[in-house]
Amino acid sequence: MPVVVLDSAREVPELAAALRDGGLPCAEVTLRTPGALDALRAFAREPGTVVGAGSVRTGAQVDEVVDAGARFVVSPGLSEQVLARCRARGVPVLPGVATATEIMRALDAGVDVVKVFPAGRLGGPGGVRDLAAPFPGLQVLPTGGVRAADLAEYLAVDAVAAVGGSWMVAAPLVRAGRYDEVRRLTQECVAIAREVRP
C-alpha cells in the first residue's frame, strides 16, 4: 500500500497513473499536510484507483475524508471514536496498534484487521510475527519504518495482509516529478509480492 504525503492535488494525476502503471492502483493519503483533503479528492476522481485516508485521529476527520472520497480509513492508534464513526459511515477502518493489549482491545471492538505501527521500531518482520502470533485469524498491515529491502520478509508472515510504505512514493520523488522512478519502484514491489505470494 503506497503511503502518500502530498502538499496539494497538483501531483495526483501523474502519481496515480504511475501507481496504476506500476501495478498498485491504490494509495493511502495521509492527513499530514494542509493540502491532504484536496489531494484525497483528486485521487478519488482517478479512474481505476482505490484511495483511503491515513493519519485519521477523530470522528470529525472520518466525516471529512469519507466526504472527500476515501474508501477506507487508517488511524495511527486505536480510537473508539474513529471506529464508531467509520461504522456509522460504512467505511472499513484499520486502527493502529503497537502492543498485544491494543490488539485485544481492537478484537473486543470487532476489528480483525489492524495496522501495526511503527513496524520498523517494533522489531520489523520478526516483531510483527511475534506480536500477531497469539491471535489466530488476525490480519495486520505493517507500516512505519518499512523498507523495500524488508518487503519480502514482511509478506512471508502469515498474518500480514498487506504492507504499507512510502519509499515508492517518497516526497522528494513526487516533488521532483520523477514518476518514471515511482513506476519502477512500484513494479519492483509488485514483483516481490508475486514472488512471495504467487
C-alpha atoms as an extended CHARMM CRD file, in Angstrom:
* protein
*
       198  EXT
         1         1  MET       CA              0.0000000000        0.0000000000        0.0000000000  PROA      1               0.0000000000
         2         2  PRO       CA              1.6610000000        3.2550000000       -1.0860000000  PROA      2               0.0000000000
         3         3  VAL       CA              1.5030000000        5.7520000000        1.7990000000  PROA      3               0.0000000000
         4         4  VAL       CA              1.4660000000        9.2250000000        0.2820000000  PROA      4               0.0000000000
         5         5  VAL       CA              2.1580000000       12.6280000000        1.8180000000  PROA      5               0.0000000000
         6         6  LEU       CA              1.1070000000       15.3780000000       -0.6070000000  PROA      6               0.0000000000
         7         7  ASP       CA              1.1720000000       19.1570000000       -0.3280000000  PROA      7               0.0000000000
         8         8  SER       CA             -1.5320000000       19.6430000000       -2.9550000000  PROA      8               0.0000000000
         9         9  ALA       CA             -3.6310000000       17.9060000000       -5.5920000000  PROA      9               0.0000000000
        10        10  ARG       CA             -1.3280000000       19.0860000000       -8.3710000000  PROA      10              0.0000000000
        11        11  GLU       CA              0.7590000000       15.8880000000       -8.4460000000  PROA      11              0.0000000000
        12        12  VAL       CA             -2.1610000000       13.4630000000       -8.2130000000  PROA      12              0.0000000000
        13        13  PRO       CA             -2.9640000000       12.7010000000      -11.8830000000  PROA      13              0.0000000000
        14        14  GLU       CA              0.6000000000       11.7380000000      -12.8030000000  PROA      14              0.0000000000
        15        15  LEU       CA              1.2070000000        9.9930000000       -9.4800000000  PROA      15              0.0000000000
        16        16  ALA       CA             -1.9890000000        7.9500000000       -9.7490000000  PROA      16              0.0000000000
        17        17  ALA       CA             -1.0840000000        6.9870000000      -13.3310000000  PROA      17              0.0000000000
        18        18  ALA       CA              2.3910000000        5.8850000000      -12.2310000000  PROA      18              0.0000000000
        19        19  LEU       CA              0.9290000000        3.7330000000       -9.4610000000  PROA      19              0.0000000000
        20        20  ARG       CA             -1.6340000000        2.1840000000      -11.8250000000  PROA      20              0.0000000000
        21        21  ASP       CA              1.0150000000        1.5250000000      -14.4710000000  PROA      21              0.0000000000
        22        22  GLY       CA              3.2380000000        0.0220000000      -11.7930000000  PROA      22              0.0000000000
        23        23  GLY       CA              0.5140000000       -2.4010000000      -10.7330000000  PROA      23              0.0000000000
        24        24  LEU       CA             -0.6560000000       -0.8010000000       -7.4640000000  PROA      24              0.0000000000
        25        25  PRO       CA             -3.7990000000        1.2030000000       -8.2910000000  PROA      25              0.0000000000
        26        26  CYS       CA             -4.2710000000        2.3130000000       -4.6900000000  PROA      26              0.0000000000
        27        27  ALA       CA             -2.9630000000        4.8060000000       -2.1440000000  PROA      27              0.0000000000
        28        28  GLU       CA             -3.3220000000        5.9290000000        1.4300000000  PROA      28              0.0000000000
        29        29  VAL       CA             -3.2470000000        9.7280000000        1.5200000000  PROA      29              0.0000000000
        30        30  THR       CA             -2.1680000000       10.8540000000        4.9690000000  PROA      30              0.0000000000
        31        31  LEU       CA             -3.6820000000       13.8610000000        6.7160000000  PROA      31              0.0000000000
        32        32  ARG       CA             -0.2820000000       15.3830000000        7.4500000000  PROA      32              0.0000000000
        33        33  THR       CA             -0.4490000000       18.4740000000        5.2600000000  PROA      33              0.0000000000
        34        34  PRO       CA             -2.9380000000       21.2960000000        4.7210000000  PROA      34              0.0000000000
        35        35  GLY       CA             -3.4720000000       20.0880000000        1.1400000000  PROA      35              0.0000000000
        36        36  ALA       CA             -4.2250000000       16.4690000000        2.0560000000  PROA      36              0.0000000000
        37        37  LEU       CA             -8.0120000000       16.6840000000        1.6180000000  PROA      37              0.0000000000
        38        38  ASP       CA             -7.6400000000       18.2840000000       -1.8170000000  PROA      38              0.0000000000
        39        39  ALA       CA             -5.2020000000       15.5150000000       -2.7860000000  PROA      39              0.0000000000
        40        40  LEU       CA             -7.6210000000       12.9000000000       -1.4890000000  PROA      40              0.0000000000
        41        41  ARG       CA            -10.4650000000       14.3720000000       -3.5480000000  PROA      41              0.0000000000
        42        42  ALA       CA             -8.2720000000       14.3340000000       -6.6470000000  PROA      42              0.0000000000
        43        43  PHE       CA             -7.2570000000       10.6980000000       -6.0650000000  PROA      43              0.0000000000
        44        44  ALA       CA            -10.9150000000        9.7350000000       -5.6160000000  PROA      44              0.0000000000
        45        45  ARG       CA            -11.6270000000       11.1000000000       -9.1120000000  PROA      45              0.0000000000
        46        46  GLU       CA             -8.8900000000        8.9840000000      -10.7080000000  PROA      46              0.0000000000
        47        47  PRO       CA            -10.3550000000        6.0660000000      -12.6810000000  PROA      47              0.0000000000
        48        48  GLY       CA             -9.3770000000        2.5950000000      -11.5300000000  PROA      48              0.0000000000
        49        49  THR       CA             -7.7670000000        3.8360000000       -8.3230000000  PROA      49              0.0000000000
        50        50  VAL       CA             -8.8010000000        2.9990000000       -4.7570000000  PROA      50              0.0000000000
        51        51  VAL       CA             -7.8700000000        5.6750000000       -2.2400000000  PROA      51              0.0000000000
        52        52  GLY       CA             -8.0720000000        5.8170000000        1.5190000000  PROA      52              0.0000000000
        53        53  ALA       CA             -7.1100000000        8.3060000000        4.1850000000  PROA      53              0.0000000000
        54        54  GLY       CA             -4.3510000000        7.8490000000        6.7400000000  PROA      54              0.0000000000
        55        55  SER       CA             -3.4420000000        9.5860000000        9.9980000000  PROA      55              0.0000000000
        56        56  VAL       CA             -7.1630000000        9.9150000000       10.8130000000  PROA      56              0.0000000000
        57        57  ARG       CA             -7.4470000000       10.6970000000       14.5330000000  PROA      57              0.0000000000
        58        58  THR       CA            -11.0030000000       11.9610000000       15.1700000000  PROA      58              0.0000000000
        59        59  GLY       CA            -14.6010000000       11.2520000000       14.2520000000  PROA      59              0.0000000000
        60        60  ALA       CA            -14.8280000000       14.6400000000       12.5480000000  PROA      60              0.0000000000
        61        61  GLN       CA            -11.8800000000       13.7120000000       10.3350000000  PROA      61              0.0000000000
        62        62  VAL       CA            -13.6460000000       10.4650000000        9.4000000000  PROA      62              0.0000000000
        63        63  ASP       CA            -16.5400000000       12.5360000000        8.0510000000  PROA      63              0.0000000000
        64        64  GLU       CA            -14.1610000000       14.8460000000        6.1740000000  PROA      64              0.0000000000
        65        65  VAL       CA            -12.2420000000       12.0610000000        4.4540000000  PROA      65              0.0000000000
        66        66  VAL       CA            -15.2930000000        9.9750000000        3.5950000000  PROA      66              0.0000000000
        67        67  ASP       CA            -16.9720000000       13.0590000000        2.1430000000  PROA      67              0.0000000000
        68        68  ALA       CA            -13.7660000000       13.6350000000        0.1350000000  PROA      68              0.0000000000
        69        69  GLY       CA            -13.9610000000       10.1370000000       -1.3480000000  PROA      69              0.0000000000
        70        70  ALA       CA            -11.9210000000        7.8940000000        0.9600000000  PROA      70              0.0000000000
        71        71  ARG       CA            -12.8890000000        4.2460000000        0.5630000000  PROA      71              0.0000000000
        72        72  PHE       CA            -11.0830000000        3.1830000000        3.7410000000  PROA      72              0.0000000000
        73        73  VAL       CA             -9.6330000000        4.8380000000        6.8490000000  PROA      73              0.0000000000
        74        74  VAL       CA             -6.2950000000        4.2070000000        8.5600000000  PROA      74              0.0000000000
        75        75  SER       CA             -5.6270000000        5.5550000000       12.0420000000  PROA      75              0.0000000000
        76        76  PRO       CA             -2.2750000000        5.8470000000       13.8480000000  PROA      76              0.0000000000
        77        77  GLY       CA             -3.8290000000        4.4340000000       17.0270000000  PROA      77              0.0000000000
        78        78  LEU       CA             -6.8950000000        2.7280000000       18.4240000000  PROA      78              0.0000000000
        79        79  SER       CA             -9.6780000000        5.3040000000       18.8710000000  PROA      79              0.0000000000
        80        80  GLU       CA            -13.1930000000        4.2420000000       19.8370000000  PROA      80              0.0000000000
        81        81  GLN       CA            -14.4960000000        7.4880000000       18.3380000000  PROA      81              0.0000000000
        82        82  VAL       CA            -12.8540000000        6.7590000000       14.9810000000  PROA      82              0.0000000000
        83        83  LEU       CA            -14.0880000000        3.1460000000       14.9940000000  PROA      83              0.0000000000
        84        84  ALA       CA            -17.6480000000        4.2080000000       15.7990000000  PROA      84              0.0000000000
        85        85  ARG       CA            -17.7450000000        6.9100000000       13.1500000000  PROA      85              0.0000000000
        86        86  CYS       CA            -16.3300000000        4.5790000000       10.4900000000  PROA      86              0.0000000000
        87        87  ARG       CA            -19.0260000000        2.0400000000       11.3230000000  PROA      87              0.0000000000
        88        88  ALA       CA            -21.6860000000        4.7300000000       11.1070000000  PROA      88              0.0000000000
        89        89  ARG       CA            -20.3540000000        5.8190000000        7.7100000000  PROA      89              0.0000000000
        90        90  GLY       CA            -19.9530000000        2.2390000000        6.4510000000  PROA      90              0.0000000000
        91        91  VAL       CA            -16.2570000000        2.5500000000        5.6710000000  PROA      91              0.0000000000
        92        92  PRO       CA            -13.5680000000       -0.0290000000        6.5690000000  PROA      92              0.0000000000
        93        93  VAL       CA            -11.0760000000        1.0890000000        9.2130000000  PROA      93              0.0000000000
        94        94  LEU       CA             -7.5890000000       -0.1020000000       10.1270000000  PROA      94              0.0000000000
        95        95  PRO       CA             -6.7120000000        1.1650000000       13.6030000000  PROA      95              0.0000000000
        96        96  GLY       CA             -3.0670000000        1.3740000000       14.5850000000  PROA      96              0.0000000000
        97        97  VAL       CA             -1.7180000000       -0.9300000000       17.2820000000  PROA      97              0.0000000000
        98        98  ALA       CA              1.7080000000       -1.4180000000       18.8320000000  PROA      98              0.0000000000
        99        99  THR       CA              1.0260000000       -3.8280000000       21.7030000000  PROA      99              0.0000000000
       100       100  ALA       CA             -0.8320000000       -7.0490000000       22.4630000000  PROA      100             0.0000000000
       101       101  THR       CA             -3.1520000000       -5.0920000000       24.7530000000  PROA      101             0.0000000000
       102       102  GLU       CA             -4.1550000000       -2.8030000000       21.8920000000  PROA      102             0.0000000000
       103       103  ILE       CA             -4.7550000000       -5.8120000000       19.6360000000  PROA      103             0.0000000000
       104       104  MET       CA             -7.0270000000       -7.2990000000       22.3020000000  PROA      104             0.0000000000
       105       105  ARG       CA             -8.9460000000       -4.0140000000       22.5210000000  PROA      105             0.0000000000
       106       106  ALA       CA             -9.3160000000       -3.9830000000       18.7220000000  PROA      106             0.0000000000
       107       107  LEU       CA            -10.5710000000       -7.5760000000       18.6900000000  PROA      107             0.0000000000
       108       108  ASP       CA            -13.0130000000       -6.7870000000       21.5060000000  PROA      108             0.0000000000
       109       109  ALA       CA            -14.2970000000       -3.9090000000       19.3600000000  PROA      109             0.0000000000
       110       110  GLY       CA            -14.9270000000       -6.2950000000       16.4580000000  PROA      110             0.0000000000
       111       111  VAL       CA            -11.8750000000       -5.3440000000       14.3950000000  PROA      111             0.0000000000
       112       112  ASP       CA             -9.8510000000       -8.1870000000       12.8690000000  PROA      112             0.0000000000
       113       113  VAL       CA             -7.5190000000       -6.2260000000       10.5660000000  PROA      113             0.0000000000
       114       114  VAL       CA             -5.1470000000       -3.7410000000       12.2130000000  PROA      114             0.0000000000
       115       115  LYS       CA             -2.2210000000       -1.5590000000       11.2930000000  PROA      115             0.0000000000
       116       116  VAL       CA              0.9770000000       -2.3740000000       13.1890000000  PROA      116             0.0000000000
       117       117  PHE       CA              2.7260000000        0.9520000000       13.6620000000  PROA      117             0.0000000000
       118       118  PRO       CA              5.5920000000        1.7770000000       13.7400000000  PROA      118             0.0000000000
       119       119  ALA       CA              6.5510000000       -1.6850000000       12.5000000000  PROA      119             0.0000000000
       120       120  GLY       CA             10.2120000000       -0.8880000000       11.9310000000  PROA      120             0.0000000000
       121       121  ARG       CA             10.7220000000        0.2100000000       15.5270000000  PROA      121             0.0000000000
       122       122  LEU       CA              8.6900000000       -2.7370000000       16.8280000000  PROA      122             0.0000000000
       123       123  GLY       CA             11.2270000000       -5.2690000000       15.5920000000  PROA      123             0.0000000000
       124       124  GLY       CA             10.4830000000       -5.3630000000       11.8760000000  PROA      124             0.0000000000
       125       125  PRO       CA              9.1210000000       -8.5670000000       10.3400000000  PROA      125             0.0000000000
       126       126  GLY       CA             10.1460000000      -10.6720000000       13.3460000000  PROA      126             0.0000000000
       127       127  GLY       CA              8.4630000000       -8.2840000000       15.7450000000  PROA      127             0.0000000000
       128       128  VAL       CA              5.2680000000       -8.2760000000       13.6760000000  PROA      128             0.0000000000
       129       129  ARG       CA              5.2940000000      -12.0930000000       13.5580000000  PROA      129             0.0000000000
       130       130  ASP       CA              5.7220000000      -12.3150000000       17.3340000000  PROA      130             0.0000000000
       131       131  LEU       CA              3.0790000000       -9.6720000000       18.0370000000  PROA      131             0.0000000000
       132       132  ALA       CA              0.4800000000      -11.4070000000       15.8420000000  PROA      132             0.0000000000
       133       133  ALA       CA              1.2910000000      -14.9870000000       16.9360000000  PROA      133             0.0000000000
       134       134  PRO       CA             -1.1250000000      -15.1990000000       19.9210000000  PROA      134             0.0000000000
       135       135  PHE       CA             -4.0520000000      -14.0200000000       17.7670000000  PROA      135             0.0000000000
       136       136  PRO       CA             -5.0720000000      -16.6460000000       15.1790000000  PROA      136             0.0000000000
       137       137  GLY       CA             -7.0670000000      -15.1080000000       12.3590000000  PROA      137             0.0000000000
       138       138  LEU       CA             -5.7460000000      -11.6040000000       12.9710000000  PROA      138             0.0000000000
       139       139  GLN       CA             -4.6320000000       -9.7890000000        9.8190000000  PROA      139             0.0000000000
       140       140  VAL       CA             -2.1000000000       -6.9710000000       10.0240000000  PROA      140             0.0000000000
       141       141  LEU       CA             -0.7960000000       -4.1700000000        7.8240000000  PROA      141             0.0000000000
       142       142  PRO       CA              2.7150000000       -3.2100000000        8.9600000000  PROA      142             0.0000000000
       143       143  THR       CA              3.6700000000        0.4140000000        8.2970000000  PROA      143             0.0000000000
       144       144  GLY       CA              6.1860000000        2.8860000000        9.6540000000  PROA      144             0.0000000000
       145       145  GLY       CA              9.8730000000        2.3360000000        9.0350000000  PROA      145             0.0000000000
       146       146  VAL       CA              9.1930000000       -0.3480000000        6.4360000000  PROA      146             0.0000000000
       147       147  ARG       CA             11.8910000000       -0.5140000000        3.7500000000  PROA      147             0.0000000000
       148       148  ALA       CA             11.8940000000       -2.0690000000        0.2940000000  PROA      148             0.0000000000
       149       149  ALA       CA             14.5860000000       -4.4860000000        1.4740000000  PROA      149             0.0000000000
       150       150  ASP       CA             12.1940000000       -5.8180000000        4.1510000000  PROA      150             0.0000000000
       151       151  LEU       CA              9.1500000000       -6.2550000000        1.9260000000  PROA      151             0.0000000000
       152       152  ALA       CA              9.6060000000       -9.9560000000        1.1420000000  PROA      152             0.0000000000
       153       153  GLU       CA             10.2130000000      -10.8160000000        4.7910000000  PROA      153             0.0000000000
       154       154  TYR       CA              7.0940000000       -8.9280000000        5.9090000000  PROA      154             0.0000000000
       155       155  LEU       CA              4.9840000000      -10.6310000000        3.2390000000  PROA      155             0.0000000000
       156       156  ALA       CA              6.2630000000      -14.0290000000        4.3800000000  PROA      156             0.0000000000
       157       157  VAL       CA              4.5000000000      -13.5220000000        7.7330000000  PROA      157             0.0000000000
       158       158  ASP       CA              1.1600000000      -15.3680000000        7.5690000000  PROA      158             0.0000000000
       159       159  ALA       CA             -0.7310000000      -12.6590000000        9.4780000000  PROA      159             0.0000000000
       160       160  VAL       CA              0.3730000000       -9.8940000000        7.0910000000  PROA      160             0.0000000000
       161       161  ALA       CA             -2.4610000000       -8.9610000000        4.7310000000  PROA      161             0.0000000000
       162       162  ALA       CA             -0.5320000000       -6.1480000000        3.0400000000  PROA      162             0.0000000000
       163       163  VAL       CA              2.3950000000       -3.8310000000        3.7210000000  PROA      163             0.0000000000
       164       164  GLY       CA              2.2870000000       -0.0370000000        3.7870000000  PROA      164             0.0000000000
       165       165  GLY       CA              5.2870000000        2.0040000000        2.7530000000  PROA      165             0.0000000000
       166       166  SER       CA              6.3330000000        5.3230000000        1.3300000000  PROA      166             0.0000000000
       167       167  TRP       CA              9.6180000000        4.5060000000       -0.4050000000  PROA      167             0.0000000000
       168       168  MET       CA              7.9760000000        4.1230000000       -3.8210000000  PROA      168             0.0000000000
       169       169  VAL       CA              6.1430000000        7.4530000000       -3.4160000000  PROA      169             0.0000000000
       170       170  ALA       CA              8.7510000000        9.3330000000       -1.3790000000  PROA      170             0.0000000000
       171       171  ALA       CA              8.0680000000       13.0780000000       -1.1910000000  PROA      171             0.0000000000
       172       172  PRO       CA             11.3350000000       14.0610000000       -2.9570000000  PROA      172             0.0000000000
       173       173  LEU       CA             10.4670000000       11.8230000000       -5.9320000000  PROA      173             0.0000000000
       174       174  VAL       CA              6.9560000000       13.2340000000       -6.2130000000  PROA      174             0.0000000000
       175       175  ARG       CA              8.0420000000       16.8600000000       -5.7730000000  PROA      175             0.0000000000
       176       176  ALA       CA             10.6800000000       16.4110000000       -8.4910000000  PROA      176             0.0000000000
       177       177  GLY       CA              8.1360000000       14.8310000000      -10.8500000000  PROA      177             0.0000000000
       178       178  ARG       CA             10.1380000000       11.5990000000      -11.0780000000  PROA      178             0.0000000000
       179       179  TYR       CA              7.1070000000        9.4910000000      -11.9390000000  PROA      179             0.0000000000
       180       180  ASP       CA              9.1220000000        7.0130000000      -14.0000000000  PROA      180             0.0000000000
       181       181  GLU       CA             11.0190000000        6.1900000000      -10.8040000000  PROA      181             0.0000000000
       182       182  VAL       CA              7.7360000000        5.8660000000       -8.8870000000  PROA      182             0.0000000000
       183       183  ARG       CA              6.5060000000        3.4730000000      -11.5810000000  PROA      183             0.0000000000
       184       184  ARG       CA              9.7420000000        1.4420000000      -11.4830000000  PROA      184             0.0000000000
       185       185  LEU       CA              9.7590000000        1.1510000000       -7.6820000000  PROA      185             0.0000000000
       186       186  THR       CA              6.0890000000        0.1980000000       -7.6890000000  PROA      186             0.0000000000
       187       187  GLN       CA              6.7190000000       -2.5130000000      -10.2740000000  PROA      187             0.0000000000
       188       188  GLU       CA              9.5380000000       -3.8590000000       -8.0940000000  PROA      188             0.0000000000
       189       189  CYS       CA              7.1580000000       -4.0630000000       -5.1150000000  PROA      189             0.0000000000
       190       190  VAL       CA              4.5630000000       -5.9330000000       -7.1550000000  PROA      190             0.0000000000
       191       191  ALA       CA              7.2180000000       -8.3550000000       -8.4530000000  PROA      191             0.0000000000
       192       192  ILE       CA              8.4120000000       -9.0950000000       -4.9030000000  PROA      192             0.0000000000
       193       193  ALA       CA              4.8380000000       -9.6520000000       -3.7260000000  PROA      193             0.0000000000
       194       194  ARG       CA              4.1270000000      -12.0480000000       -6.5840000000  PROA      194             0.0000000000
       195       195  GLU       CA              7.3110000000      -13.9810000000       -5.8650000000  PROA      195             0.0000000000
       196       196  VAL       CA              6.4870000000      -14.3720000000       -2.1630000000  PROA      196             0.0000000000
       197       197  ARG       CA              2.7630000000      -14.9690000000       -2.7050000000  PROA      197             0.0000000000
       198       198  PRO       CA              2.3150000000      -16.4570000000       -6.1760000000  PROA      198             0.0000000000
